[in-house]
Amino acid sequence: METVAVDIGGTHARFAIAEVAGGRVVHLGEPMTLKTAEHASLQTAWQAFAATLDRPLPAAAAISVASPITGDVIRLTNNPWVIRPSLIPERLGAGIYTIINDFGAVGHAVAQLPAEHFEHLCGPDVPLPPAGVTTVCGPGTGLGVAQVLRAADRYHVLPTEGGHIDYAPLDAIEDALVHRLRAIFTRVSAERICAGPGIVAIYETLAALDGRAVPSRNDKEIWQEALEGSDPIALAALDRFCLALGAVAGDLALAHGANAVVIAGGLGLRINDHLLRSGFAHRFIAKGRFQSLMAAIPVKLITHPQPGLFGAAAAFAQEHS
């Protein structure tokens, strides 16, 4: 059976044709990426994707959305689109559909992808456990979080909004960072720091502590300078970002009772080498009396280029098998 797989984030919407059978993804076609800012709605983006094909679209949709899935009006967290699931058959021509939180979709990808799509980050270098809870988290436009519960040959995905838990500073620099953000947002969540835009506040805080006056710049510029190594403050901000992400990933694993963790998201792939060289692993296990427990948890990076699309199709396959 074929379905249109869609992965809608804060910045991009990705589309592909997927083939599913027996509750699993058999094949994922070539993806197409559209900027959400250039399309008024999911329907117009859907039509733009359809216009690139020389065939009718399947009458089925597998949609992952960067938002909680509640009720019949879905307002995306970092995207102005509004989606009404009850109108999907009428607006998209999809008689059957699955709609799932974006990191719920990534959870399905984690559950179904083979081992070659995961790279070891820290902890024991072993495959993901066949049973137990895997915490999935990843930085992008926001900070996505989900859980995968495996039991025997079955699995269940629990989407969460764990990226919006309070951020816990662990040293004087992070105290200054949280103080800076609290003046703007009142409440400082993990997503304010451990998502792509968070690099701006980290950069500005480090510059202020160093007594430097820096020009205002956006997160894309800072990320580019950090990854190039062309700006020492940007590079220091990247190191600090990796520390913060390690601490938050460890907190989530503790809260979930996880026996494995997977880091996902496009930004995770971009900073892979830095995660390996940074203090990510130290911060992940630095949980006081539970340090030995944390050190026994394998932490992986998902390397599949389109885990959201694959996972949306996997969720559809599981629901409609």
PDB file of C-alpha atoms in Angstrom:
ATOM      1  CA  MET A   1       0.000   0.000   0.000  1.00  0.00           C
ATOM      2  CA  GLU A   2       1.217   3.501  -0.805  1.00  0.00           C
ATOM      3  CA  THR A   3       0.817   6.643   1.308  1.00  0.00           C
ATOM      4  CA  VAL A   4       1.998  10.229   1.134  1.00  0.00           C
ATOM      5  CA  ALA A   5       4.398  10.740   4.038  1.00  0.00           C
ATOM      6  CA  VAL A   6       4.608  14.311   5.343  1.00  0.00           C
ATOM      7  CA  ASP A   7       6.904  15.731   8.023  1.00  0.00           C
ATOM      8  CA  ILE A   8       5.953  19.270   9.082  1.00  0.00           C
ATOM      9  CA  GLY A   9       8.380  21.217  11.229  1.00  0.00           C
ATOM     10  CA  GLY A  10       8.779  24.818  12.207  1.00  0.00           C
ATOM     11  CA  THR A  11      10.817  25.731   9.111  1.00  0.00           C
ATOM     12  CA  HIS A  12      10.292  22.988   6.532  1.00  0.00           C
ATOM     13  CA  ALA A  13       7.629  20.558   5.328  1.00  0.00           C
ATOM     14  CA  ARG A  14       8.942  17.382   3.720  1.00  0.00           C
ATOM     15  CA  PHE A  15       6.978  15.067   1.426  1.00  0.00           C
ATOM     16  CA  ALA A  16       7.616  11.605  -0.030  1.00  0.00           C
ATOM     17  CA  ILE A  17       5.724   8.591  -1.332  1.00  0.00           C
ATOM     18  CA  ALA A  18       6.081   5.607   1.008  1.00  0.00           C
ATOM     19  CA  GLU A  19       5.187   1.956   0.521  1.00  0.00           C
ATOM     20  CA  VAL A  20       4.080   0.056   3.628  1.00  0.00           C
ATOM     21  CA  ALA A  21       3.137  -3.557   4.298  1.00  0.00           C
ATOM     22  CA  GLY A  22       2.688  -5.786   7.336  1.00  0.00           C
ATOM     23  CA  GLY A  23       2.890  -2.878   9.770  1.00  0.00           C
ATOM     24  CA  ARG A  24       6.289  -1.723   8.510  1.00  0.00           C
ATOM     25  CA  VAL A  25       7.842   0.617   5.944  1.00  0.00           C
ATOM     26  CA  VAL A  26       8.944  -1.227   2.816  1.00  0.00           C
ATOM     27  CA  HIS A  27      10.231   1.744   0.844  1.00  0.00           C
ATOM     28  CA  LEU A  28      10.519   5.511   1.215  1.00  0.00           C
ATOM     29  CA  GLY A  29      10.735   7.491  -2.016  1.00  0.00           C
ATOM     30  CA  GLU A  30      12.798  10.556  -2.828  1.00  0.00           C
ATOM     31  CA  PRO A  31      11.836  13.378  -0.470  1.00  0.00           C
ATOM     32  CA  MET A  32      10.864  16.910  -1.454  1.00  0.00           C
ATOM     33  CA  THR A  33      11.462  19.770   0.996  1.00  0.00           C
ATOM     34  CA  LEU A  34       9.389  22.955   1.013  1.00  0.00           C
ATOM     35  CA  LYS A  35       9.759  26.049   3.189  1.00  0.00           C
ATOM     36  CA  THR A  36       6.653  26.484   5.309  1.00  0.00           C
ATOM     37  CA  ALA A  37       6.990  30.269   5.115  1.00  0.00           C
ATOM     38  CA  GLU A  38       6.462  30.057   1.344  1.00  0.00           C
ATOM     39  CA  HIS A  39       3.125  28.215   1.579  1.00  0.00           C
ATOM     40  CA  ALA A  40      -0.114  29.356   3.162  1.00  0.00           C
ATOM     41  CA  SER A  41      -1.187  25.963   4.471  1.00  0.00           C
ATOM     42  CA  LEU A  42      -0.638  22.219   4.398  1.00  0.00           C
ATOM     43  CA  GLN A  43      -3.126  22.014   1.523  1.00  0.00           C
ATOM     44  CA  THR A  44      -1.178  24.410  -0.719  1.00  0.00           C
ATOM     45  CA  ALA A  45       2.120  22.679   0.121  1.00  0.00           C
ATOM     46  CA  TRP A  46       0.453  19.311  -0.617  1.00  0.00           C
ATOM     47  CA  GLN A  47      -0.644  20.660  -4.014  1.00  0.00           C
ATOM     48  CA  ALA A  48       2.880  21.924  -4.722  1.00  0.00           C
ATOM     49  CA  PHE A  49       4.253  18.444  -4.038  1.00  0.00           C
ATOM     50  CA  ALA A  50       1.580  16.852  -6.216  1.00  0.00           C
ATOM     51  CA  ALA A  51       2.495  19.199  -9.081  1.00  0.00           C
ATOM     52  CA  THR A  52       6.016  17.750  -9.188  1.00  0.00           C
ATOM     53  CA  LEU A  53       4.784  14.207  -9.867  1.00  0.00           C
ATOM     54  CA  ASP A  54       3.582  12.744 -13.145  1.00  0.00           C
ATOM     55  CA  ARG A  55       0.985  10.575 -11.400  1.00  0.00           C
ATOM     56  CA  PRO A  56      -1.937  10.989  -8.973  1.00  0.00           C
ATOM     57  CA  LEU A  57      -1.125  11.000  -5.269  1.00  0.00           C
ATOM     58  CA  PRO A  58      -2.152   7.991  -3.175  1.00  0.00           C
ATOM     59  CA  ALA A  59      -5.427   8.527  -1.309  1.00  0.00           C
ATOM     60  CA  ALA A  60      -3.673   8.031   2.024  1.00  0.00           C
ATOM     61  CA  ALA A  61      -1.643  10.353   4.237  1.00  0.00           C
ATOM     62  CA  ALA A  62       0.923   9.795   6.977  1.00  0.00           C
ATOM     63  CA  ILE A  63       1.517  13.169   8.605  1.00  0.00           C
ATOM     64  CA  SER A  64       3.891  14.121  11.405  1.00  0.00           C
ATOM     65  CA  VAL A  65       3.422  17.561  12.945  1.00  0.00           C
ATOM     66  CA  ALA A  66       5.634  19.638  15.238  1.00  0.00           C
ATOM     67  CA  SER A  67       2.822  20.126  17.729  1.00  0.00           C
ATOM     68  CA  PRO A  68       0.768  18.266  20.308  1.00  0.00           C
ATOM     69  CA  ILE A  69      -2.050  16.320  18.617  1.00  0.00           C
ATOM     70  CA  THR A  70      -5.135  17.375  20.555  1.00  0.00           C
ATOM     71  CA  GLY A  71      -8.693  17.960  19.322  1.00  0.00           C
ATOM     72  CA  ASP A  72      -9.609  18.933  15.790  1.00  0.00           C
ATOM     73  CA  VAL A  73      -7.603  22.146  15.619  1.00  0.00           C
ATOM     74  CA  ILE A  74      -3.828  21.672  15.598  1.00  0.00           C
ATOM     75  CA  ARG A  75      -1.764  24.831  15.895  1.00  0.00           C
ATOM     76  CA  LEU A  76       1.899  24.182  15.288  1.00  0.00           C
ATOM     77  CA  THR A  77       4.304  25.354  17.977  1.00  0.00           C
ATOM     78  CA  ASN A  78       6.815  27.074  15.667  1.00  0.00           C
ATOM     79  CA  ASN A  79       4.801  27.405  12.450  1.00  0.00           C
ATOM     80  CA  PRO A  80       1.660  29.483  11.674  1.00  0.00           C
ATOM     81  CA  TRP A  81      -0.154  26.677   9.845  1.00  0.00           C
ATOM     82  CA  VAL A  82      -3.387  25.355  11.356  1.00  0.00           C
ATOM     83  CA  ILE A  83      -4.394  21.743  10.607  1.00  0.00           C
ATOM     84  CA  ARG A  84      -7.886  20.308  11.096  1.00  0.00           C
ATOM     85  CA  PRO A  85      -7.681  16.498  10.944  1.00  0.00           C
ATOM     86  CA  SER A  86     -11.403  16.079  10.174  1.00  0.00           C
ATOM     87  CA  LEU A  87     -10.885  18.045   6.942  1.00  0.00           C
ATOM     88  CA  ILE A  88      -7.945  15.963   5.678  1.00  0.00           C
ATOM     89  CA  PRO A  89     -10.109  13.671   3.484  1.00  0.00           C
ATOM     90  CA  GLU A  90     -11.818  16.686   1.906  1.00  0.00           C
ATOM     91  CA  ARG A  91      -8.839  19.024   1.554  1.00  0.00           C
ATOM     92  CA  LEU A  92      -6.122  16.503   0.708  1.00  0.00           C
ATOM     93  CA  GLY A  93      -8.158  13.720  -0.888  1.00  0.00           C
ATOM     94  CA  ALA A  94      -6.765  11.231   1.629  1.00  0.00           C
ATOM     95  CA  GLY A  95      -9.535   8.823   2.636  1.00  0.00           C
ATOM     96  CA  ILE A  96      -7.365   7.216   5.302  1.00  0.00           C
ATOM     97  CA  TYR A  97      -4.706   8.992   7.290  1.00  0.00           C
ATOM     98  CA  THR A  98      -2.515   8.990  10.364  1.00  0.00           C
ATOM     99  CA  ILE A  99      -1.486  12.195  12.099  1.00  0.00           C
ATOM    100  CA  ILE A 100       1.159  12.086  14.791  1.00  0.00           C
ATOM    101  CA  ASN A 101       3.438  14.383  16.777  1.00  0.00           C
ATOM    102  CA  ASP A 102       6.748  14.882  14.961  1.00  0.00           C
ATOM    103  CA  PHE A 103       8.856  13.236  17.630  1.00  0.00           C
ATOM    104  CA  GLY A 104       6.287  10.510  17.987  1.00  0.00           C
ATOM    105  CA  ALA A 105       7.084   9.857  14.326  1.00  0.00           C
ATOM    106  CA  VAL A 106      10.808   9.830  15.074  1.00  0.00           C
ATOM    107  CA  GLY A 107      10.018   7.297  17.802  1.00  0.00           C
ATOM    108  CA  HIS A 108       8.472   5.015  15.173  1.00  0.00           C
ATOM    109  CA  ALA A 109      11.602   5.456  13.049  1.00  0.00           C
ATOM    110  CA  VAL A 110      13.783   4.487  16.012  1.00  0.00           C
ATOM    111  CA  ALA A 111      11.644   1.385  16.546  1.00  0.00           C
ATOM    112  CA  GLN A 112      11.710   0.236  12.908  1.00  0.00           C
ATOM    113  CA  LEU A 113      15.058   1.313  11.439  1.00  0.00           C
ATOM    114  CA  PRO A 114      17.870  -1.263  11.334  1.00  0.00           C
ATOM    115  CA  ALA A 115      21.035  -0.852  13.402  1.00  0.00           C
ATOM    116  CA  GLU A 116      23.096   0.660  10.576  1.00  0.00           C
ATOM    117  CA  HIS A 117      21.088   3.887  10.909  1.00  0.00           C
ATOM    118  CA  PHE A 118      22.418   4.560  14.409  1.00  0.00           C
ATOM    119  CA  GLU A 119      25.846   5.876  15.405  1.00  0.00           C
ATOM    120  CA  HIS A 120      27.334   5.382  18.859  1.00  0.00           C
ATOM    121  CA  LEU A 121      27.768   8.549  20.967  1.00  0.00           C
ATOM    122  CA  CYS A 122      28.539   7.383  24.497  1.00  0.00           C
ATOM    123  CA  GLY A 123      27.868   4.655  27.030  1.00  0.00           C
ATOM    124  CA  PRO A 124      28.227   0.973  26.109  1.00  0.00           C
ATOM    125  CA  ASP A 125      28.745   0.464  22.375  1.00  0.00           C
ATOM    126  CA  VAL A 126      25.931  -2.067  22.016  1.00  0.00           C
ATOM    127  CA  PRO A 127      22.753  -2.206  19.895  1.00  0.00           C
ATOM    128  CA  LEU A 128      19.569  -0.603  21.185  1.00  0.00           C
ATOM    129  CA  PRO A 129      17.958  -2.989  23.701  1.00  0.00           C
ATOM    130  CA  PRO A 130      15.113  -5.182  22.358  1.00  0.00           C
ATOM    131  CA  ALA A 131      12.987  -4.422  25.452  1.00  0.00           C
ATOM    132  CA  GLY A 132      12.523  -1.457  27.751  1.00  0.00           C
ATOM    133  CA  VAL A 133      12.221   2.293  27.228  1.00  0.00           C
ATOM    134  CA  THR A 134      14.248   4.309  24.733  1.00  0.00           C
ATOM    135  CA  THR A 135      14.210   8.074  25.206  1.00  0.00           C
ATOM    136  CA  VAL A 136      14.266   9.977  21.922  1.00  0.00           C
ATOM    137  CA  CYS A 137      15.180  13.651  21.965  1.00  0.00           C
ATOM    138  CA  GLY A 138      16.586  16.034  19.455  1.00  0.00           C
ATOM    139  CA  PRO A 139      17.318  19.676  18.793  1.00  0.00           C
ATOM    140  CA  GLY A 140      15.980  21.468  15.746  1.00  0.00           C
ATOM    141  CA  THR A 141      13.759  24.524  15.535  1.00  0.00           C
ATOM    142  CA  GLY A 142      12.445  23.202  18.870  1.00  0.00           C
ATOM    143  CA  LEU A 143      13.448  20.357  21.185  1.00  0.00           C
ATOM    144  CA  GLY A 144      11.471  17.221  20.457  1.00  0.00           C
ATOM    145  CA  VAL A 145      11.040  14.378  22.952  1.00  0.00           C
ATOM    146  CA  ALA A 146       9.348  10.967  22.780  1.00  0.00           C
ATOM    147  CA  GLN A 147       9.530   7.533  24.380  1.00  0.00           C
ATOM    148  CA  VAL A 148       9.627   4.134  22.695  1.00  0.00           C
ATOM    149  CA  LEU A 149       8.471   1.196  24.814  1.00  0.00           C
ATOM    150  CA  ARG A 150       9.613  -2.158  23.437  1.00  0.00           C
ATOM    151  CA  ALA A 151       8.224  -5.492  24.608  1.00  0.00           C
ATOM    152  CA  ALA A 152       8.924  -8.758  22.798  1.00  0.00           C
ATOM    153  CA  ASP A 153       8.216  -8.153  19.093  1.00  0.00           C
ATOM    154  CA  ARG A 154       5.935  -5.169  19.678  1.00  0.00           C
ATOM    155  CA  TYR A 155       6.546  -1.523  20.435  1.00  0.00           C
ATOM    156  CA  HIS A 156       4.569   1.532  21.500  1.00  0.00           C
ATOM    157  CA  VAL A 157       5.499   5.171  20.942  1.00  0.00           C
ATOM    158  CA  LEU A 158       4.560   7.816  23.501  1.00  0.00           C
ATOM    159  CA  PRO A 159       4.914  11.360  22.131  1.00  0.00           C
ATOM    160  CA  THR A 160       5.650  13.962  24.809  1.00  0.00           C
ATOM    161  CA  GLU A 161       6.293  17.666  25.221  1.00  0.00           C
ATOM    162  CA  GLY A 162       9.394  16.970  27.310  1.00  0.00           C
ATOM    163  CA  GLY A 163      11.310  19.752  25.571  1.00  0.00           C
ATOM    164  CA  HIS A 164       9.262  22.218  27.601  1.00  0.00           C
ATOM    165  CA  ILE A 165      10.399  21.054  31.034  1.00  0.00           C
ATOM    166  CA  ASP A 166      12.239  23.639  33.141  1.00  0.00           C
ATOM    167  CA  TYR A 167      15.949  23.985  32.396  1.00  0.00           C
ATOM    168  CA  ALA A 168      18.208  23.317  35.407  1.00  0.00           C
ATOM    169  CA  PRO A 169      21.467  25.334  35.341  1.00  0.00           C
ATOM    170  CA  LEU A 170      24.500  23.457  36.620  1.00  0.00           C
ATOM    171  CA  ASP A 171      27.221  26.108  36.917  1.00  0.00           C
ATOM    172  CA  ALA A 172      27.778  29.867  37.116  1.00  0.00           C
ATOM    173  CA  ILE A 173      27.750  30.320  33.340  1.00  0.00           C
ATOM    174  CA  GLU A 174      24.396  28.589  33.051  1.00  0.00           C
ATOM    175  CA  ASP A 175      23.118  30.632  36.010  1.00  0.00           C
ATOM    176  CA  ALA A 176      23.933  33.751  33.975  1.00  0.00           C
ATOM    177  CA  LEU A 177      22.319  32.230  30.874  1.00  0.00           C
ATOM    178  CA  VAL A 178      19.082  31.413  32.686  1.00  0.00           C
ATOM    179  CA  HIS A 179      19.079  34.862  34.317  1.00  0.00           C
ATOM    180  CA  ARG A 180      19.361  36.461  30.878  1.00  0.00           C
ATOM    181  CA  LEU A 181      16.538  34.366  29.438  1.00  0.00           C
ATOM    182  CA  ARG A 182      14.284  34.761  32.460  1.00  0.00           C
ATOM    183  CA  ALA A 183      14.205  38.506  31.881  1.00  0.00           C
ATOM    184  CA  ILE A 184      12.721  37.799  28.445  1.00  0.00           C
ATOM    185  CA  PHE A 185      10.531  34.721  28.927  1.00  0.00           C
ATOM    186  CA  THR A 186       9.920  34.545  32.733  1.00  0.00           C
ATOM    187  CA  ARG A 187      10.017  30.737  32.554  1.00  0.00           C
ATOM    188  CA  VAL A 188      13.077  29.133  30.950  1.00  0.00           C
ATOM    189  CA  SER A 189      12.407  25.737  29.392  1.00  0.00           C
ATOM    190  CA  ALA A 190      14.985  23.271  28.091  1.00  0.00           C
ATOM    191  CA  GLU A 191      13.928  24.188  24.551  1.00  0.00           C
ATOM    192  CA  ARG A 192      15.006  27.819  25.082  1.00  0.00           C
ATOM    193  CA  ILE A 193      18.591  26.563  25.334  1.00  0.00           C
ATOM    194  CA  CYS A 194      18.782  23.107  23.712  1.00  0.00           C
ATOM    195  CA  ALA A 195      17.217  23.989  20.354  1.00  0.00           C
ATOM    196  CA  GLY A 196      18.764  25.729  17.361  1.00  0.00           C
ATOM    197  CA  PRO A 197      17.659  29.280  18.276  1.00  0.00           C
ATOM    198  CA  GLY A 198      19.069  28.812  21.793  1.00  0.00           C
ATOM    199  CA  ILE A 199      22.596  29.359  20.491  1.00  0.00           C
ATOM    200  CA  VAL A 200      21.881  33.114  20.341  1.00  0.00           C
ATOM    201  CA  ALA A 201      21.312  33.461  24.091  1.00  0.00           C
ATOM    202  CA  ILE A 202      24.316  31.238  24.825  1.00  0.00           C
ATOM    203  CA  TYR A 203      26.506  33.331  22.518  1.00  0.00           C
ATOM    204  CA  GLU A 204      25.347  36.650  23.977  1.00  0.00           C
ATOM    205  CA  THR A 205      25.793  35.411  27.542  1.00  0.00           C
ATOM    206  CA  LEU A 206      29.342  34.219  26.910  1.00  0.00           C
ATOM    207  CA  ALA A 207      30.224  37.461  25.146  1.00  0.00           C
ATOM    208  CA  ALA A 208      28.898  39.510  28.070  1.00  0.00           C
ATOM    209  CA  LEU A 209      30.822  37.407  30.598  1.00  0.00           C
ATOM    210  CA  ASP A 210      33.948  37.918  28.496  1.00  0.00           C
ATOM    211  CA  GLY A 211      33.393  41.694  28.412  1.00  0.00           C
ATOM    212  CA  ARG A 212      32.956  41.746  24.644  1.00  0.00           C
ATOM    213  CA  ALA A 213      30.513  43.899  22.736  1.00  0.00           C
ATOM    214  CA  VAL A 214      29.122  41.778  19.920  1.00  0.00           C
ATOM    215  CA  PRO A 215      26.836  42.758  17.058  1.00  0.00           C
ATOM    216  CA  SER A 216      23.320  41.371  17.026  1.00  0.00           C
ATOM    217  CA  ARG A 217      23.140  38.259  14.864  1.00  0.00           C
ATOM    218  CA  ASN A 218      20.738  35.404  14.241  1.00  0.00           C
ATOM    219  CA  ASP A 219      21.131  31.759  15.120  1.00  0.00           C
ATOM    220  CA  LYS A 220      22.010  30.683  11.560  1.00  0.00           C
ATOM    221  CA  GLU A 221      24.992  33.042  11.483  1.00  0.00           C
ATOM    222  CA  ILE A 222      26.225  31.881  14.870  1.00  0.00           C
ATOM    223  CA  TRP A 223      25.840  28.194  13.976  1.00  0.00           C
ATOM    224  CA  GLN A 224      27.805  28.733  10.768  1.00  0.00           C
ATOM    225  CA  GLU A 225      30.624  30.515  12.597  1.00  0.00           C
ATOM    226  CA  ALA A 226      30.639  27.858  15.311  1.00  0.00           C
ATOM    227  CA  LEU A 227      30.811  24.943  12.899  1.00  0.00           C
ATOM    228  CA  GLU A 228      33.501  26.701  10.849  1.00  0.00           C
ATOM    229  CA  GLY A 229      35.445  27.600  13.989  1.00  0.00           C
ATOM    230  CA  SER A 230      35.800  31.164  12.699  1.00  0.00           C
ATOM    231  CA  ASP A 231      34.563  32.899  15.876  1.00  0.00           C
ATOM    232  CA  PRO A 232      35.906  31.796  19.279  1.00  0.00           C
ATOM    233  CA  ILE A 233      32.775  32.937  21.123  1.00  0.00           C
ATOM    234  CA  ALA A 234      30.548  31.029  18.686  1.00  0.00           C
ATOM    235  CA  LEU A 235      32.740  27.948  19.123  1.00  0.00           C
ATOM    236  CA  ALA A 236      32.506  28.285  22.902  1.00  0.00           C
ATOM    237  CA  ALA A 237      28.724  28.616  22.543  1.00  0.00           C
ATOM    238  CA  LEU A 238      28.668  25.340  20.592  1.00  0.00           C
ATOM    239  CA  ASP A 239      30.627  23.609  23.357  1.00  0.00           C
ATOM    240  CA  ARG A 240      28.199  24.985  25.938  1.00  0.00           C
ATOM    241  CA  PHE A 241      25.227  23.856  23.815  1.00  0.00           C
ATOM    242  CA  CYS A 242      26.590  20.291  23.786  1.00  0.00           C
ATOM    243  CA  LEU A 243      26.991  20.374  27.569  1.00  0.00           C
ATOM    244  CA  ALA A 244      23.419  21.561  28.027  1.00  0.00           C
ATOM    245  CA  LEU A 245      22.047  18.946  25.646  1.00  0.00           C
ATOM    246  CA  GLY A 246      23.899  16.185  27.485  1.00  0.00           C
ATOM    247  CA  ALA A 247      22.435  17.320  30.807  1.00  0.00           C
ATOM    248  CA  VAL A 248      18.879  17.519  29.456  1.00  0.00           C
ATOM    249  CA  ALA A 249      19.130  14.139  27.680  1.00  0.00           C
ATOM    250  CA  GLY A 250      20.287  12.592  30.948  1.00  0.00           C
ATOM    251  CA  ASP A 251      17.448  14.211  32.891  1.00  0.00           C
ATOM    252  CA  LEU A 252      14.929  12.849  30.405  1.00  0.00           C
ATOM    253  CA  ALA A 253      16.420   9.345  30.575  1.00  0.00           C
ATOM    254  CA  LEU A 254      16.118   9.414  34.366  1.00  0.00           C
ATOM    255  CA  ALA A 255      12.529  10.640  34.216  1.00  0.00           C
ATOM    256  CA  HIS A 256      11.566   8.011  31.627  1.00  0.00           C
ATOM    257  CA  GLY A 257      13.337   5.100  33.294  1.00  0.00           C
ATOM    258  CA  ALA A 258      15.146   4.599  29.988  1.00  0.00           C
ATOM    259  CA  ASN A 259      17.684   1.908  29.188  1.00  0.00           C
ATOM    260  CA  ALA A 260      18.725   3.644  25.938  1.00  0.00           C
ATOM    261  CA  VAL A 261      18.733   7.150  24.453  1.00  0.00           C
ATOM    262  CA  VAL A 262      18.643   8.275  20.831  1.00  0.00           C
ATOM    263  CA  ILE A 263      19.544  11.816  19.771  1.00  0.00           C
ATOM    264  CA  ALA A 264      17.657  12.868  16.650  1.00  0.00           C
ATOM    265  CA  GLY A 265      16.932  16.033  14.685  1.00  0.00           C
ATOM    266  CA  GLY A 266      18.781  17.677  11.820  1.00  0.00           C
ATOM    267  CA  LEU A 267      20.910  19.729  14.188  1.00  0.00           C
ATOM    268  CA  GLY A 268      22.032  16.557  15.954  1.00  0.00           C
ATOM    269  CA  LEU A 269      23.530  15.316  12.693  1.00  0.00           C
ATOM    270  CA  ARG A 270      25.246  18.649  12.031  1.00  0.00           C
ATOM    271  CA  ILE A 271      26.993  18.689  15.400  1.00  0.00           C
ATOM    272  CA  ASN A 272      27.754  14.968  15.592  1.00  0.00           C
ATOM    273  CA  ASP A 273      31.541  15.396  15.629  1.00  0.00           C
ATOM    274  CA  HIS A 274      31.292  18.105  18.277  1.00  0.00           C
ATOM    275  CA  LEU A 275      29.061  15.952  20.482  1.00  0.00           C
ATOM    276  CA  LEU A 276      31.713  13.237  20.443  1.00  0.00           C
ATOM    277  CA  ARG A 277      34.487  15.667  21.424  1.00  0.00           C
ATOM    278  CA  SER A 278      32.505  17.780  23.877  1.00  0.00           C
ATOM    279  CA  GLY A 279      31.426  17.310  27.469  1.00  0.00           C
ATOM    280  CA  PHE A 280      28.094  15.845  26.323  1.00  0.00           C
ATOM    281  CA  ALA A 281      28.885  12.378  27.723  1.00  0.00           C
ATOM    282  CA  HIS A 282      30.133  13.746  31.062  1.00  0.00           C
ATOM    283  CA  ARG A 283      27.014  15.854  31.561  1.00  0.00           C
ATOM    284  CA  PHE A 284      24.787  12.951  30.531  1.00  0.00           C
ATOM    285  CA  ILE A 285      26.073  10.680  33.305  1.00  0.00           C
ATOM    286  CA  ALA A 286      26.676  13.385  35.949  1.00  0.00           C
ATOM    287  CA  LYS A 287      23.560  12.565  37.989  1.00  0.00           C
ATOM    288  CA  GLY A 288      25.012  12.176  41.465  1.00  0.00           C
ATOM    289  CA  ARG A 289      24.038   8.870  43.082  1.00  0.00           C
ATOM    290  CA  PHE A 290      22.818   7.569  39.708  1.00  0.00           C
ATOM    291  CA  GLN A 291      26.068   8.100  37.822  1.00  0.00           C
ATOM    292  CA  SER A 292      26.791   4.367  37.492  1.00  0.00           C
ATOM    293  CA  LEU A 293      23.253   3.766  36.230  1.00  0.00           C
ATOM    294  CA  MET A 294      23.631   6.524  33.620  1.00  0.00           C
ATOM    295  CA  ALA A 295      27.028   5.223  32.503  1.00  0.00           C
ATOM    296  CA  ALA A 296      25.378   1.902  31.574  1.00  0.00           C
ATOM    297  CA  ILE A 297      22.926   3.531  29.130  1.00  0.00           C
ATOM    298  CA  PRO A 298      23.857   3.375  25.415  1.00  0.00           C
ATOM    299  CA  VAL A 299      23.374   6.721  23.670  1.00  0.00           C
ATOM    300  CA  LYS A 300      23.007   6.725  19.888  1.00  0.00           C
ATOM    301  CA  LEU A 301      22.589   9.286  17.125  1.00  0.00           C
ATOM    302  CA  ILE A 302      20.058   8.460  14.433  1.00  0.00           C
ATOM    303  CA  THR A 303      21.691   8.972  11.028  1.00  0.00           C
ATOM    304  CA  HIS A 304      18.799   8.267   8.660  1.00  0.00           C
ATOM    305  CA  PRO A 305      18.416  11.399   6.490  1.00  0.00           C
ATOM    306  CA  GLN A 306      14.616  11.575   6.889  1.00  0.00           C
ATOM    307  CA  PRO A 307      13.567  10.006  10.205  1.00  0.00           C
ATOM    308  CA  GLY A 308      10.414  12.154  10.390  1.00  0.00           C
ATOM    309  CA  LEU A 309       9.163  11.001   6.999  1.00  0.00           C
ATOM    310  CA  PHE A 310      10.139   7.401   7.629  1.00  0.00           C
ATOM    311  CA  GLY A 311       8.535   7.523  11.071  1.00  0.00           C
ATOM    312  CA  ALA A 312       5.291   9.054   9.784  1.00  0.00           C
ATOM    313  CA  ALA A 313       5.042   6.205   7.293  1.00  0.00           C
ATOM    314  CA  ALA A 314       5.890   3.691  10.050  1.00  0.00           C
ATOM    315  CA  ALA A 315       3.150   5.097  12.281  1.00  0.00           C
ATOM    316  CA  PHE A 316       0.672   4.825   9.403  1.00  0.00           C
ATOM    317  CA  ALA A 317       1.792   1.263   8.739  1.00  0.00           C
ATOM    318  CA  GLN A 318       1.297   0.281  12.361  1.00  0.00           C
ATOM    319  CA  GLU A 319      -2.133   1.911  12.633  1.00  0.00           C
ATOM    320  CA  HIS A 320      -3.507   0.610   9.331  1.00  0.00           C
ATOM    321  CA  SER A 321      -1.829  -2.787   9.086  1.00  0.00           C
TER     322      SER A 321
END
